[in-house]
Coordinates of C-alpha atoms and ligand atoms in Angstrom, one line a residue:
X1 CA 34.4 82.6 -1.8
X2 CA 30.4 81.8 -2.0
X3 CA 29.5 78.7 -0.6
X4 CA 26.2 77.4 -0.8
X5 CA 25.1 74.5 1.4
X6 CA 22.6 72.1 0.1
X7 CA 20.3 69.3 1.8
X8 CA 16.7 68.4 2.7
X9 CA 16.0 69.1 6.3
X10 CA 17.9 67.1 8.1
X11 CA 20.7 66.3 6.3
X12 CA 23.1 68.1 8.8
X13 CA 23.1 72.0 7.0
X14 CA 23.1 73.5 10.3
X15 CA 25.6 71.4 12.1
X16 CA 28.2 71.6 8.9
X17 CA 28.1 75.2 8.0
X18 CA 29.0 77.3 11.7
X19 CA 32.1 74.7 11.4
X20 CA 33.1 75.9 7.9
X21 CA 32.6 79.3 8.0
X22 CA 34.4 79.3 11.0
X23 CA 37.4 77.4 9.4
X24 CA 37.1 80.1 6.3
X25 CA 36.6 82.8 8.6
X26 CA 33.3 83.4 6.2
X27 CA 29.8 84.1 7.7
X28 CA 27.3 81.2 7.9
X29 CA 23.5 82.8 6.9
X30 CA 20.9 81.2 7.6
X31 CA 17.4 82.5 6.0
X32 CA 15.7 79.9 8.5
X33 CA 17.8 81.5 11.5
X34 CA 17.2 85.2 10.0
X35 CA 13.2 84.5 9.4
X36 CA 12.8 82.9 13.0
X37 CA 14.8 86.1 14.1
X38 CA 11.9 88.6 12.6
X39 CA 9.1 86.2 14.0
X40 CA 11.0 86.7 17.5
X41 CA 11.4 90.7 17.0
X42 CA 7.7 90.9 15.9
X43 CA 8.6 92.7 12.5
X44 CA 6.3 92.8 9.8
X45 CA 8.6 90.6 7.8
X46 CA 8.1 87.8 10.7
X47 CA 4.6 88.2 10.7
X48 CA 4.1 87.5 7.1
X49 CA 6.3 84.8 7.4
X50 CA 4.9 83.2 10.7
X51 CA 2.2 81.2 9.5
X52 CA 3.9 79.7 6.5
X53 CA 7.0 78.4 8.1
X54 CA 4.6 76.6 11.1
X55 CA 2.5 75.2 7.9
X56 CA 6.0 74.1 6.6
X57 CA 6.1 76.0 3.2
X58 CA 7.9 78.2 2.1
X59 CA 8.4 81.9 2.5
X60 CA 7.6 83.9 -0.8
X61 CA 10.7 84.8 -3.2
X62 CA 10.3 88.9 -2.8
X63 CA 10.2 88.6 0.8
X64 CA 13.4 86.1 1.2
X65 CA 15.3 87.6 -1.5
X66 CA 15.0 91.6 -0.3
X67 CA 15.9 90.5 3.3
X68 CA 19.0 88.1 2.0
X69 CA 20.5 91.1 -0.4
X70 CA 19.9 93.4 2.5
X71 CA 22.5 90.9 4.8
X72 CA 25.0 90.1 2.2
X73 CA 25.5 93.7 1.8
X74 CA 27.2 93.9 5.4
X75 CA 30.8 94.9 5.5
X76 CA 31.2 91.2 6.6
X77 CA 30.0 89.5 3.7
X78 CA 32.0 91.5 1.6
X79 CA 34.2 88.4 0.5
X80 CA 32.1 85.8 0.9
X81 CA 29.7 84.2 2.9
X82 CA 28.1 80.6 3.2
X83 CA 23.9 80.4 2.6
X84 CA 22.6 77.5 4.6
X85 CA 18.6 77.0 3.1
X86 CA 18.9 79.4 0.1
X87 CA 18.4 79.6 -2.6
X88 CA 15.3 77.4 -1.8
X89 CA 13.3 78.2 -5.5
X90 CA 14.6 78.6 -8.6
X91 CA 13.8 81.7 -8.7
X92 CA 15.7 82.6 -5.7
X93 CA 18.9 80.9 -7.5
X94 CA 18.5 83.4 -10.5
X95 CA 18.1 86.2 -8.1
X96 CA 21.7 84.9 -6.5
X97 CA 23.1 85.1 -9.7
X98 CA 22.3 88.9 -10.5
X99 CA 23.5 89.7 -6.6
X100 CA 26.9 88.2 -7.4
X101 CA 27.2 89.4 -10.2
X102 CA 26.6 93.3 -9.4
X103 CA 29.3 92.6 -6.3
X104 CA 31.8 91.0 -8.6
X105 CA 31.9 87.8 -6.6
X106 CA 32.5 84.1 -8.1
X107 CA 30.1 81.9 -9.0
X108 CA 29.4 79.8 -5.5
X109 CA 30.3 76.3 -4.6
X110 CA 27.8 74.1 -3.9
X111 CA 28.2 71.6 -1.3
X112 CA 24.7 69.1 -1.8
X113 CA 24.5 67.1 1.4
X114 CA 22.6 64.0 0.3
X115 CA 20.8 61.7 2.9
X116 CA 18.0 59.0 2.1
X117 CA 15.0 60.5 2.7
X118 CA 13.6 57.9 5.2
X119 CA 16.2 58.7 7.5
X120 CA 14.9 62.2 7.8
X121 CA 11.9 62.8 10.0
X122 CA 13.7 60.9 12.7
X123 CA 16.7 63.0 12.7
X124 CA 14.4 66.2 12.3
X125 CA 12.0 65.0 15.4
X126 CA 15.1 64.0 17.8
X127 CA 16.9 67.4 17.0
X128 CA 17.4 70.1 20.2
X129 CA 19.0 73.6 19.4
X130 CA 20.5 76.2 21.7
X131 CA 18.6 79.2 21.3
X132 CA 21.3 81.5 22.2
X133 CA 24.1 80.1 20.3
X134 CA 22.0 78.1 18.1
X135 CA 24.0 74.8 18.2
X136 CA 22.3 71.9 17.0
X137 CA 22.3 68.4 19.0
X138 CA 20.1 65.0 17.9
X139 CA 19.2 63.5 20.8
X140 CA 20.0 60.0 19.3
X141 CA 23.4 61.0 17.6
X142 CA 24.6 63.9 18.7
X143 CA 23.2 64.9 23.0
X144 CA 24.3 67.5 24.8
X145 CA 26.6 66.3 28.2
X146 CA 24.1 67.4 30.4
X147 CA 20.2 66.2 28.9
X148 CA 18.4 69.6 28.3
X149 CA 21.2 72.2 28.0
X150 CA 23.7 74.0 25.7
X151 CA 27.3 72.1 26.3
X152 CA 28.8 75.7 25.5
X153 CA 26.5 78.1 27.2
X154 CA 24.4 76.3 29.5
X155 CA 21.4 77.8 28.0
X156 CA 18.0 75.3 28.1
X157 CA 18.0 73.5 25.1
X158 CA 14.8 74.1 22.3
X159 CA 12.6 72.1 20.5
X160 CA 11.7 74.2 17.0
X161 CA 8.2 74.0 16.1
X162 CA 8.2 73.0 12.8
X163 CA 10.2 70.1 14.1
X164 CA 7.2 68.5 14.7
X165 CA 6.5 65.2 12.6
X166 CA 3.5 66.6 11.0
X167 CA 5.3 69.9 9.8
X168 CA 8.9 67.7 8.8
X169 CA 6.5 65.5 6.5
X170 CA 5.2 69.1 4.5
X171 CA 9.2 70.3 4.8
X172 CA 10.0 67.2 3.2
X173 CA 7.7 67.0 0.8
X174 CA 8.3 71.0 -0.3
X175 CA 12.0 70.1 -0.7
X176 CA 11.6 67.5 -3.0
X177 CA 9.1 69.2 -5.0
X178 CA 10.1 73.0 -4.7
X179 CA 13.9 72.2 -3.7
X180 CA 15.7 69.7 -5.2
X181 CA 14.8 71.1 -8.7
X182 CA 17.1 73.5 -8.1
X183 CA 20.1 71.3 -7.8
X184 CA 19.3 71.0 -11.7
X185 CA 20.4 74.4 -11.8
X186 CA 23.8 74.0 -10.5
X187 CA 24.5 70.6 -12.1
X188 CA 27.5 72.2 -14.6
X189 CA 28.6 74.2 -11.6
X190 CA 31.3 73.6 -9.1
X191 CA 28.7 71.1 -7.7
X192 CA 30.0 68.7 -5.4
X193 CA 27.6 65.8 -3.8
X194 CA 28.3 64.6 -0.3
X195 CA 26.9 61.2 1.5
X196 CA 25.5 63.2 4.8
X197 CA 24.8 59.6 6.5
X198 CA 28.2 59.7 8.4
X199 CA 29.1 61.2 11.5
X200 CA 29.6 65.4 11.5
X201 CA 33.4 64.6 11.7
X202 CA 33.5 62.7 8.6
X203 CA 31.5 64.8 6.8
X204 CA 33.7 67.8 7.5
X205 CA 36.4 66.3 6.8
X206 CA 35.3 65.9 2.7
X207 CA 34.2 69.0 2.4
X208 CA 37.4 70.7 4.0
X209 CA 39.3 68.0 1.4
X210 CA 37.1 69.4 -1.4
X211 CA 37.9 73.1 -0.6
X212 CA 40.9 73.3 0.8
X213 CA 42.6 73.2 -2.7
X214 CA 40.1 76.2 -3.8
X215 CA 41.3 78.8 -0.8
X216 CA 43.6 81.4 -1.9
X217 CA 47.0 81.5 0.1
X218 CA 45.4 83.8 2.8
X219 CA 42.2 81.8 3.2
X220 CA 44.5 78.4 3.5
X221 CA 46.3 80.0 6.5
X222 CA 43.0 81.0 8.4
X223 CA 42.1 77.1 7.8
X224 CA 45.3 75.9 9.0
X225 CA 45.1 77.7 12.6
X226 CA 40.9 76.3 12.4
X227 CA 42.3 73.1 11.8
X228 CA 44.3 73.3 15.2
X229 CA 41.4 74.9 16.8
X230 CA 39.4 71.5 15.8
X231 CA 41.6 69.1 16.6
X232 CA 42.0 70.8 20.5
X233 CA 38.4 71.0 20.7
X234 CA 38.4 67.3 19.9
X235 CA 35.6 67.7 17.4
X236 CA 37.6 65.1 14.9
X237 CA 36.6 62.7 17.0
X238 CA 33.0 63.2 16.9
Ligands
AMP301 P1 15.4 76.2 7.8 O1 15.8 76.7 9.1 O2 16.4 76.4 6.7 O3 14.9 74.7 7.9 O4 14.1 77.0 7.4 C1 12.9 77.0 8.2 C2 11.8 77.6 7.4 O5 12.0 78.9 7.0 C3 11.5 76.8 6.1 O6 10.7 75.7 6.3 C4 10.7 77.9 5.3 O7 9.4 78.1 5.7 C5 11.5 79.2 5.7 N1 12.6 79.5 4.8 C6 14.0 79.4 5.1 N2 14.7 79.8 4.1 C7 13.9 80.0 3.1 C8 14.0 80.4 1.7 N3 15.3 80.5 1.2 N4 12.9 80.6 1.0 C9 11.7 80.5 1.5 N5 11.4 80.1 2.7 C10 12.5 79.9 3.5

């Protein structure tokens, strides 16, 4: 199964997608995480990608789209995977296609998380991430138990710079204008729309309603024992 998790910045990508792939047993990929990963390791991939993502553009097609086939072609991504922030362009989308194509995987489920876009920059500038595990909290909705650090690993708690308002604004506004067009793409898809102005709990709950009827037998097991694994954490009653 190929998942592919939708939203302006914001809307809740981050938090949503660790706790479905690990309910599908899938991987989550992140090309934001992966790019911030090659900025930290210094690699001339990072480099060229540095300044853009501090500006709050976005990363060229070549550059995304060589360094996404490259991780899709692990051994874990063999059956699927979840994308969290691609594909961002058009471009990128058609690019998608081919890939799946030439590894004889379905066409992907799009999940479109939709929140109002006034609600954004406030969730964006109150939002901490562990930089170990890289759980996201929002200050406002969402804080740690202890102010400052990682509930599960202790580790001090991060601000991302293009959190900043300034930098949200230009994320924002490269979304709606770059972004969103590509959710025109996917229309006639398996496109499903989502209100991301709930609580994480809520919002996982739909999108486990929407899929759970699409896993195969296997894949409905390996949800069943996350389900149990959710409701022990006590993350239903987030
Ligand atoms: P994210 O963590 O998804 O919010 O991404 C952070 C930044 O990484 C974005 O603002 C872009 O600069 C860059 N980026 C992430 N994914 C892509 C992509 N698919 N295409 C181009 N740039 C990207």
């Amino acid at each position: 199964m190929v998942l592919l998790l939708f939203g302006p910045p914001g809307s809740g990508k981050g938090t949503q997608s660790g706790r479905i792939a690990d309910w599908l047993g899938i991987p989550a990929i992140s090309t934001g995480d992966m790019l911030r990963e090659e900025i930290q390791a210094g690699t001339p991939l990072g480099a060229a990608a540095k300044s853009i993502m501090a500006g709050g553009g976005l990363v060229g097609d070549d550059l995304v789209n060589r360094m996404l086939a490259q991780r899709v072609s692990a051994p874990d991504s063999a059956h699927g995977f979840l994308l969290d922030g691609y594909p961002r362009t058009v471009e990128q989308a058609e690019f998608l296609d081919g890939l799946l194509a030439e590894r004889h995987l379905q066409t992907p489920i799009v999940l479109h998380l939709d929140v109002p876009m006034d609600a954004l920059v406030g969730r964006l500038t109150s939002r901490r991430q562990c930089p170990k595990c890289k759980r996201i909290y929002n200050l406002l909705q969402m804080p740690p138990r202890v102010p400052g650090v990682c509930d599960d690993d202790g580790t001090p708690l991060i601000t991302r710079k293009d959190d900043s308002e300034e930098v949200v604004t230009e994320r924002i506004r490269t979304y709606d204008e770059v972004t969103r067009p590509v959710l025109a793409y996917y229309q006639d898809r398996k496109y499903h729309q989502i209100r991301g102005d709930r609580s994480p709990s809520y919002i996982f709950e739909e999108i486990t309603g929407i899929l759970e009827p699409l896993v195969s037998k296997n894949g409905a097991s390996c949800c069943a024992k996350a389900k149990a694994k959710q409701s022990s954490d006590g993350f239903a009653a987030l």
